[in-house]
mmCIF file of C-alpha atoms and ligand atoms in Angstrom:
data_model
loop_
_atom_site.group_PDB
_atom_site.id
_atom_site.type_symbol
_atom_site.label_atom_id
_atom_site.label_comp_id
_atom_site.label_asym_id
_atom_site.label_seq_id
_atom_site.Cartn_x
_atom_site.Cartn_y
_atom_site.Cartn_z
ATOM 1 C CA MET A 1 135.795 83.077 222.593
ATOM 2 C CA LYS A 2 137.351 84.084 219.145
ATOM 3 C CA VAL A 3 137.384 87.482 217.643
ATOM 4 C CA ARG A 4 137.380 88.432 213.921
ATOM 5 C CA LYS A 5 137.783 92.003 212.912
ATOM 6 C CA ILE A 6 135.533 92.777 209.938
ATOM 7 C CA SER A 7 137.199 95.947 208.651
ATOM 8 C CA GLY A 8 140.154 98.213 209.263
ATOM 9 C CA ALA A 9 138.278 100.882 211.126
ATOM 10 C CA LEU A 10 135.864 99.087 213.336
ATOM 11 C CA GLY A 11 133.655 96.056 213.829
ATOM 12 C CA ALA A 12 134.385 92.666 215.251
ATOM 13 C CA GLU A 13 132.590 89.299 215.095
ATOM 14 C CA ILE A 14 132.660 87.381 218.367
ATOM 15 C CA MET A 15 132.512 83.567 218.012
ATOM 16 C CA GLY A 16 132.192 80.801 220.595
ATOM 17 C CA VAL A 17 129.866 82.651 222.995
ATOM 18 C CA ASP A 18 126.374 81.275 223.668
ATOM 19 C CA LEU A 19 124.203 84.154 225.001
ATOM 20 C CA THR A 20 121.269 81.788 225.985
ATOM 21 C CA LYS A 21 123.612 80.722 228.842
ATOM 22 C CA GLU A 22 124.550 82.916 231.831
ATOM 23 C CA LEU A 23 127.855 84.648 231.310
ATOM 24 C CA THR A 24 130.722 84.639 233.826
ATOM 25 C CA ALA A 25 131.964 88.041 235.004
ATOM 26 C CA ASP A 26 135.216 87.275 233.170
ATOM 27 C CA LEU A 27 133.362 86.595 229.888
ATOM 28 C CA VAL A 28 131.367 89.836 230.408
ATOM 29 C CA LYS A 29 134.442 91.745 230.827
ATOM 30 C CA GLU A 30 136.222 90.189 227.771
ATOM 31 C CA ILE A 31 133.100 90.926 225.576
ATOM 32 C CA ARG A 32 133.048 94.588 226.888
ATOM 33 C CA ASP A 33 136.784 95.060 225.996
ATOM 34 C CA VAL A 34 136.196 93.781 222.470
ATOM 35 C CA PHE A 35 133.232 96.207 222.313
ATOM 36 C CA LEU A 36 135.332 99.116 223.571
ATOM 37 C CA ASN A 37 138.300 98.222 221.172
ATOM 38 C CA ASN A 38 136.010 97.796 218.006
ATOM 39 C CA ASN A 39 132.991 100.148 218.509
ATOM 40 C CA VAL A 40 130.560 97.401 217.247
ATOM 41 C CA ILE A 41 130.369 93.742 217.922
ATOM 42 C CA PHE A 42 128.334 91.042 216.226
ATOM 43 C CA LEU A 43 127.484 87.601 217.582
ATOM 44 C CA ARG A 44 125.762 85.034 215.118
ATOM 45 C CA ASN A 45 123.458 82.022 216.072
ATOM 46 C CA GLN A 46 121.872 83.697 219.049
ATOM 47 C CA PRO A 47 118.173 82.547 219.081
ATOM 48 C CA LEU A 48 117.450 84.518 222.279
ATOM 49 C CA SER A 49 114.116 84.940 223.956
ATOM 50 C CA SER A 50 113.241 88.479 224.980
ATOM 51 C CA GLN A 51 114.263 87.619 228.618
ATOM 52 C CA GLN A 52 117.643 86.320 227.454
ATOM 53 C CA PHE A 53 118.122 89.437 225.313
ATOM 54 C CA MET A 54 117.307 91.584 228.291
ATOM 55 C CA ASN A 55 119.755 89.539 230.422
ATOM 56 C CA PHE A 56 122.588 90.218 228.034
ATOM 57 C CA ALA A 57 121.668 93.871 227.770
ATOM 58 C CA ARG A 58 121.670 94.206 231.566
ATOM 59 C CA SER A 59 125.161 92.654 231.714
ATOM 60 C CA MET A 60 126.444 95.618 229.570
ATOM 61 C CA GLY A 61 124.261 98.422 230.871
ATOM 62 C CA LYS A 62 121.009 99.821 231.935
ATOM 63 C CA PRO A 63 118.183 99.359 229.295
ATOM 64 C CA VAL A 64 116.069 102.420 228.802
ATOM 65 C CA GLU A 65 112.840 103.071 226.810
ATOM 66 C CA TYR A 66 112.836 104.721 223.390
ATOM 67 C CA PRO A 67 110.909 107.940 223.413
ATOM 68 C CA PHE A 68 108.675 107.591 220.318
ATOM 69 C CA VAL A 69 107.758 103.856 219.936
ATOM 70 C CA LYS A 70 106.107 101.539 222.382
ATOM 71 C CA GLY A 71 107.974 98.521 223.591
ATOM 72 C CA PHE A 72 106.584 95.033 224.246
ATOM 73 C CA ASP A 73 104.055 94.852 226.999
ATOM 74 C CA SER A 74 106.232 92.684 229.302
ATOM 75 C CA PHE A 75 109.591 94.288 228.192
ATOM 76 C CA PRO A 76 108.866 97.999 227.473
ATOM 77 C CA GLU A 77 112.621 98.478 226.815
ATOM 78 C CA ILE A 78 112.436 96.210 223.831
ATOM 79 C CA ILE A 79 111.176 97.783 220.645
ATOM 80 C CA GLU A 80 110.629 96.266 217.226
ATOM 81 C CA VAL A 81 112.626 97.855 214.359
ATOM 82 C CA LYS A 82 110.640 96.616 211.331
ATOM 83 C CA LYS A 83 109.765 97.383 207.806
ATOM 84 C CA LEU A 84 106.861 95.526 206.328
ATOM 85 C CA GLU A 85 106.372 94.389 202.717
ATOM 86 C CA HIS A 86 104.273 97.411 201.723
ATOM 87 C CA GLU A 87 106.246 100.086 203.480
ATOM 88 C CA ARG A 88 108.688 102.246 201.797
ATOM 89 C CA SER A 89 110.663 104.028 204.566
ATOM 90 C CA ASN A 90 112.984 102.232 206.906
ATOM 91 C CA PHE A 91 113.291 103.204 210.557
ATOM 92 C CA GLY A 92 116.267 105.474 211.166
ATOM 93 C CA GLY A 93 117.468 105.226 207.531
ATOM 94 C CA VAL A 94 119.876 107.916 207.562
ATOM 95 C CA TRP A 95 123.501 108.215 209.177
ATOM 96 C CA HIS A 96 123.149 108.831 212.871
ATOM 97 C CA SER A 97 124.061 108.132 216.425
ATOM 98 C CA ASP A 98 120.997 107.207 218.491
ATOM 99 C CA THR A 99 118.757 109.942 219.981
ATOM 100 C CA THR A 100 121.412 112.584 220.392
ATOM 101 C CA TYR A 101 118.669 115.036 220.951
ATOM 102 C CA LEU A 102 118.308 113.679 224.564
ATOM 103 C CA GLU A 103 120.210 115.187 227.445
ATOM 104 C CA TYR A 104 121.654 111.750 228.171
ATOM 105 C CA PRO A 105 121.973 110.050 224.892
ATOM 106 C CA PRO A 106 122.364 106.242 225.037
ATOM 107 C CA MET A 107 125.713 104.683 225.495
ATOM 108 C CA GLY A 108 124.874 101.937 223.084
ATOM 109 C CA SER A 109 122.148 100.008 221.188
ATOM 110 C CA MET A 110 121.608 96.434 220.596
ATOM 111 C CA LEU A 111 119.737 94.768 217.740
ATOM 112 C CA LEU A 112 118.738 91.113 217.502
ATOM 113 C CA SER A 113 117.705 90.130 214.105
ATOM 114 C CA LYS A 114 114.507 88.023 213.651
ATOM 115 C CA GLU A 115 113.438 88.289 209.998
ATOM 116 C CA ILE A 116 115.853 89.277 207.353
ATOM 117 C CA PRO A 117 115.095 89.917 203.697
ATOM 118 C CA PRO A 118 116.505 87.568 201.152
ATOM 119 C CA TYR A 119 118.954 90.285 199.995
ATOM 120 C CA GLY A 120 119.709 93.849 201.171
ATOM 121 C CA GLY A 121 119.043 95.498 204.543
ATOM 122 C CA ASP A 122 122.680 95.620 205.533
ATOM 123 C CA THR A 123 123.780 98.128 208.277
ATOM 124 C CA LEU A 124 126.726 100.528 207.781
ATOM 125 C CA PHE A 125 128.693 101.712 210.833
ATOM 126 C CA ALA A 126 131.203 104.430 210.934
ATOM 127 C CA CYS A 127 134.074 105.061 213.465
ATOM 128 C CA GLN A 128 133.979 108.530 214.850
ATOM 129 C CA TYR A 129 137.349 108.306 216.480
ATOM 130 C CA ALA A 130 138.815 107.989 212.996
ATOM 131 C CA ALA A 131 136.692 110.720 211.796
ATOM 132 C CA TYR A 132 138.152 113.030 214.472
ATOM 133 C CA GLU A 133 141.685 111.752 214.319
ATOM 134 C CA THR A 134 142.053 112.321 210.599
ATOM 135 C CA LEU A 135 141.018 116.053 210.840
ATOM 136 C CA SER A 136 143.865 118.612 210.762
ATOM 137 C CA ASP A 137 145.159 119.965 214.016
ATOM 138 C CA THR A 138 143.805 123.339 213.176
ATOM 139 C CA MET A 139 140.340 121.891 212.467
ATOM 140 C CA GLN A 140 140.520 119.811 215.792
ATOM 141 C CA ARG A 141 141.331 123.024 217.672
ATOM 142 C CA MET A 142 138.506 124.976 215.997
ATOM 143 C CA LEU A 143 135.971 122.481 216.897
ATOM 144 C CA SER A 144 137.072 121.987 220.610
ATOM 145 C CA GLY A 145 134.601 123.806 222.729
ATOM 146 C CA LEU A 146 131.850 124.058 220.081
ATOM 147 C CA ARG A 147 128.516 122.478 220.836
ATOM 148 C CA GLY A 148 126.203 121.020 218.311
ATOM 149 C CA ILE A 149 122.442 121.438 218.639
ATOM 150 C CA SER A 150 120.373 118.199 218.119
ATOM 151 C CA SER A 151 116.778 118.108 217.526
ATOM 152 C CA SER A 152 114.457 115.031 217.088
ATOM 153 C CA ALA A 153 112.391 116.873 214.430
ATOM 154 C CA LYS A 154 114.757 117.113 211.528
ATOM 155 C CA ALA A 155 112.608 116.148 208.466
ATOM 156 C CA ASP A 156 114.770 113.462 206.929
ATOM 157 C CA VAL A 157 114.812 111.259 210.049
ATOM 158 C CA SER A 158 111.250 111.989 211.327
ATOM 159 C CA LYS A 159 109.776 110.714 208.123
ATOM 160 C CA THR A 160 111.603 107.426 208.701
ATOM 161 C CA ARG A 161 109.729 107.039 211.966
ATOM 162 C CA GLU A 162 106.251 107.704 210.596
ATOM 163 C CA ASP A 163 105.202 104.121 209.802
ATOM 164 C CA ARG A 164 106.297 102.895 213.147
ATOM 165 C CA ILE A 165 104.664 105.756 215.012
ATOM 166 C CA LYS A 166 101.360 105.010 213.124
ATOM 167 C CA THR A 167 101.309 101.404 214.319
ATOM 168 C CA ASP A 168 103.333 101.341 217.510
ATOM 169 C CA GLY A 169 103.569 105.046 218.537
ATOM 170 C CA LYS A 170 103.277 106.021 222.216
ATOM 171 C CA ASP A 171 99.884 107.367 223.260
ATOM 172 C CA SER A 172 101.376 110.661 224.550
ATOM 173 C CA ALA A 173 101.975 112.778 221.455
ATOM 174 C CA PRO A 174 105.834 112.901 221.078
ATOM 175 C CA LYS A 175 107.229 116.260 221.847
ATOM 176 C CA ASN A 176 110.295 117.732 220.103
ATOM 177 C CA PHE A 177 113.443 117.091 222.127
ATOM 178 C CA THR A 178 116.439 119.584 221.637
ATOM 179 C CA ASN A 179 119.718 119.490 223.357
ATOM 180 C CA SER A 180 123.344 120.527 222.729
ATOM 181 C CA HIS A 181 126.441 118.365 223.126
ATOM 182 C CA PRO A 182 130.237 119.038 222.313
ATOM 183 C CA ILE A 183 131.002 118.371 218.910
ATOM 184 C CA VAL A 184 134.072 116.505 220.057
ATOM 185 C CA ARG A 185 133.348 114.279 222.913
ATOM 186 C CA THR A 186 135.664 112.325 225.201
ATOM 187 C CA HIS A 187 134.589 108.723 225.525
ATOM 188 C CA PRO A 188 134.115 108.090 229.281
ATOM 189 C CA GLU A 189 135.599 104.645 229.236
ATOM 190 C CA THR A 190 138.300 104.836 226.560
ATOM 191 C CA GLY A 191 139.377 108.390 227.047
ATOM 192 C CA ARG A 192 139.514 108.869 223.277
ATOM 193 C CA LYS A 193 138.064 111.772 221.434
ATOM 194 C CA ALA A 194 135.294 111.282 218.908
ATOM 195 C CA LEU A 195 133.263 113.396 216.493
ATOM 196 C CA TYR A 196 129.751 113.718 217.809
ATOM 197 C CA VAL A 197 127.509 115.347 215.193
ATOM 198 C CA ASN A 198 125.175 113.657 212.822
ATOM 199 C CA VAL A 199 123.155 114.598 209.777
ATOM 200 C CA ALA A 200 119.928 113.007 211.220
ATOM 201 C CA HIS A 201 119.763 115.177 214.411
ATOM 202 C CA THR A 202 122.315 118.016 214.344
ATOM 203 C CA THR A 203 120.665 121.251 213.254
ATOM 204 C CA GLY A 204 123.271 123.890 214.189
ATOM 205 C CA ILE A 205 126.061 124.995 216.298
ATOM 206 C CA GLU A 206 125.537 127.134 219.467
ATOM 207 C CA GLY A 207 126.650 130.764 219.005
ATOM 208 C CA LEU A 208 126.910 130.537 215.222
ATOM 209 C CA THR A 209 124.362 131.735 212.625
ATOM 210 C CA GLU A 210 122.860 129.206 210.320
ATOM 211 C CA ALA A 211 124.869 130.633 207.456
ATOM 212 C CA GLU A 212 128.056 130.126 209.547
ATOM 213 C CA SER A 213 127.344 126.583 210.829
ATOM 214 C CA ALA A 214 125.890 125.120 207.672
ATOM 215 C CA PRO A 215 128.950 124.759 205.629
ATOM 216 C CA LEU A 216 131.042 123.454 208.597
ATOM 217 C CA LEU A 217 128.369 120.859 209.402
ATOM 218 C CA SER A 218 128.096 119.891 205.870
ATOM 219 C CA PHE A 219 131.831 119.309 205.624
ATOM 220 C CA LEU A 220 131.741 117.107 208.879
ATOM 221 C CA PHE A 221 128.570 115.127 207.809
ATOM 222 C CA GLU A 222 130.561 114.191 204.514
ATOM 223 C CA HIS A 223 133.831 113.604 206.208
ATOM 224 C CA GLN A 224 132.762 111.502 209.147
ATOM 225 C CA VAL A 225 131.362 108.657 206.878
ATOM 226 C CA LYS A 226 134.219 108.205 204.503
ATOM 227 C CA PRO A 227 134.392 104.722 203.352
ATOM 228 C CA GLU A 228 137.565 103.929 205.089
ATOM 229 C CA PHE A 229 135.930 104.889 208.459
ATOM 230 C CA THR A 230 133.041 102.233 207.841
ATOM 231 C CA CYS A 231 132.207 98.641 208.122
ATOM 232 C CA ARG A 232 129.112 96.881 206.695
ATOM 233 C CA TRP A 233 127.200 94.113 208.259
ATOM 234 C CA ALA A 234 125.054 91.632 206.190
ATOM 235 C CA TRP A 235 122.430 90.258 208.559
ATOM 236 C CA GLU A 236 121.171 86.692 209.010
ATOM 237 C CA PRO A 237 118.499 85.858 211.573
ATOM 238 C CA ASP A 238 119.361 85.451 215.224
ATOM 239 C CA THR A 239 122.391 87.818 215.003
ATOM 240 C CA LEU A 240 123.035 90.204 217.878
ATOM 241 C CA ALA A 241 124.729 93.517 217.063
ATOM 242 C CA PHE A 242 125.831 95.829 219.883
ATOM 243 C CA TRP A 243 127.403 99.245 219.045
ATOM 244 C CA ASP A 244 128.785 102.181 221.000
ATOM 245 C CA ASN A 245 126.786 105.217 220.249
ATOM 246 C CA ARG A 246 129.460 107.463 221.864
ATOM 247 C CA CYS A 247 131.998 106.795 219.054
ATOM 248 C CA THR A 248 129.917 105.166 216.297
ATOM 249 C CA MET A 249 127.412 106.122 213.734
ATOM 250 C CA HIS A 250 125.112 103.733 211.999
ATOM 251 C CA ASN A 251 122.929 103.675 208.781
ATOM 252 C CA PRO A 252 120.557 100.913 207.767
ATOM 253 C CA ILE A 253 120.345 100.479 204.018
ATOM 254 C CA ASN A 254 116.877 100.785 202.442
ATOM 255 C CA ASP A 255 117.245 98.368 199.549
ATOM 256 C CA TYR A 256 114.735 95.619 199.959
ATOM 257 C CA HIS A 257 111.342 96.953 199.131
ATOM 258 C CA GLY A 258 108.588 94.215 199.181
ATOM 259 C CA PHE A 259 110.281 92.253 201.882
ATOM 260 C CA LYS A 260 109.872 92.214 205.555
ATOM 261 C CA ARG A 261 112.769 92.893 207.971
ATOM 262 C CA VAL A 262 112.344 92.689 211.685
ATOM 263 C CA LEU A 263 114.857 93.302 214.572
ATOM 264 C CA HIS A 264 114.476 93.748 218.226
ATOM 265 C CA ARG A 265 116.247 96.691 219.793
ATOM 266 C CA ILE A 266 117.424 97.504 223.332
ATOM 267 C CA THR A 267 118.961 100.935 224.051
ATOM 268 C CA LEU A 268 121.360 101.371 227.010
ATOM 269 C CA GLU A 269 121.492 104.391 229.277
ATOM 270 C CA GLY A 270 124.432 106.771 228.600
ATOM 271 C CA ASP A 271 126.364 109.719 230.222
ATOM 272 C CA LYS A 272 125.955 113.366 229.491
ATOM 273 C CA PRO A 273 128.494 113.952 226.683
ATOM 274 C CA ILE A 274 131.666 115.891 227.788
HETATM 275 CO CO1 CO B 1 119.678 104.050 215.179
#
């Protein structure tokens, strides 16, 4: 197995691993270590069936269903993330960590690329350890103990789901999920602290008025995606990406109107953030 870092802050490509084969426990551990050290990993040339995709996901955690979109009949934990030729909005097309409005937000998410436009449709990732560590000591102290409120109903992100809910929405009308989590969370595996707010879902801070929280959140939203905290992945078909939602944000770029882009996604169960 070979590892190539793709930026200074986060992201690593793993080479020499074939996910169509069963992985040894040692290899699973090695992959997990690269994942924990780099926040997001990429493996090219992985033409996986849904069963093989699920097998790899199960080696890294427990696949769970996404609340708003139906999965495949035989694999309800796999959803299609897609944008069709005639569609304008791209699913999740804003900086975020996945479903932070849940009480137990996912520890990680996996995407397996199927159809990729001839150009565009890259995904950006941002390291939230770096975002936290570059704050002043005073700001770090000020944020410790504060809880951010996440809602699934913020307008900018809910409109990115509209096309998918129209074609693949779950029958039960989606309800609005709201939960609060520490703004600075401690990673349960690495023990490192990471900033855990995001512009897609965080609506406020517990105990503060909107006038008080808005300027602080808008500073954090801007700070946490500085270019030097990010990496950018240009997809080709049959690439698997796996990112750590506990310390990483992502943002798919919507710059390929007129072309189709299809990826399969599995989300893995996470802890309650502390
Ligand atoms: Co997402």
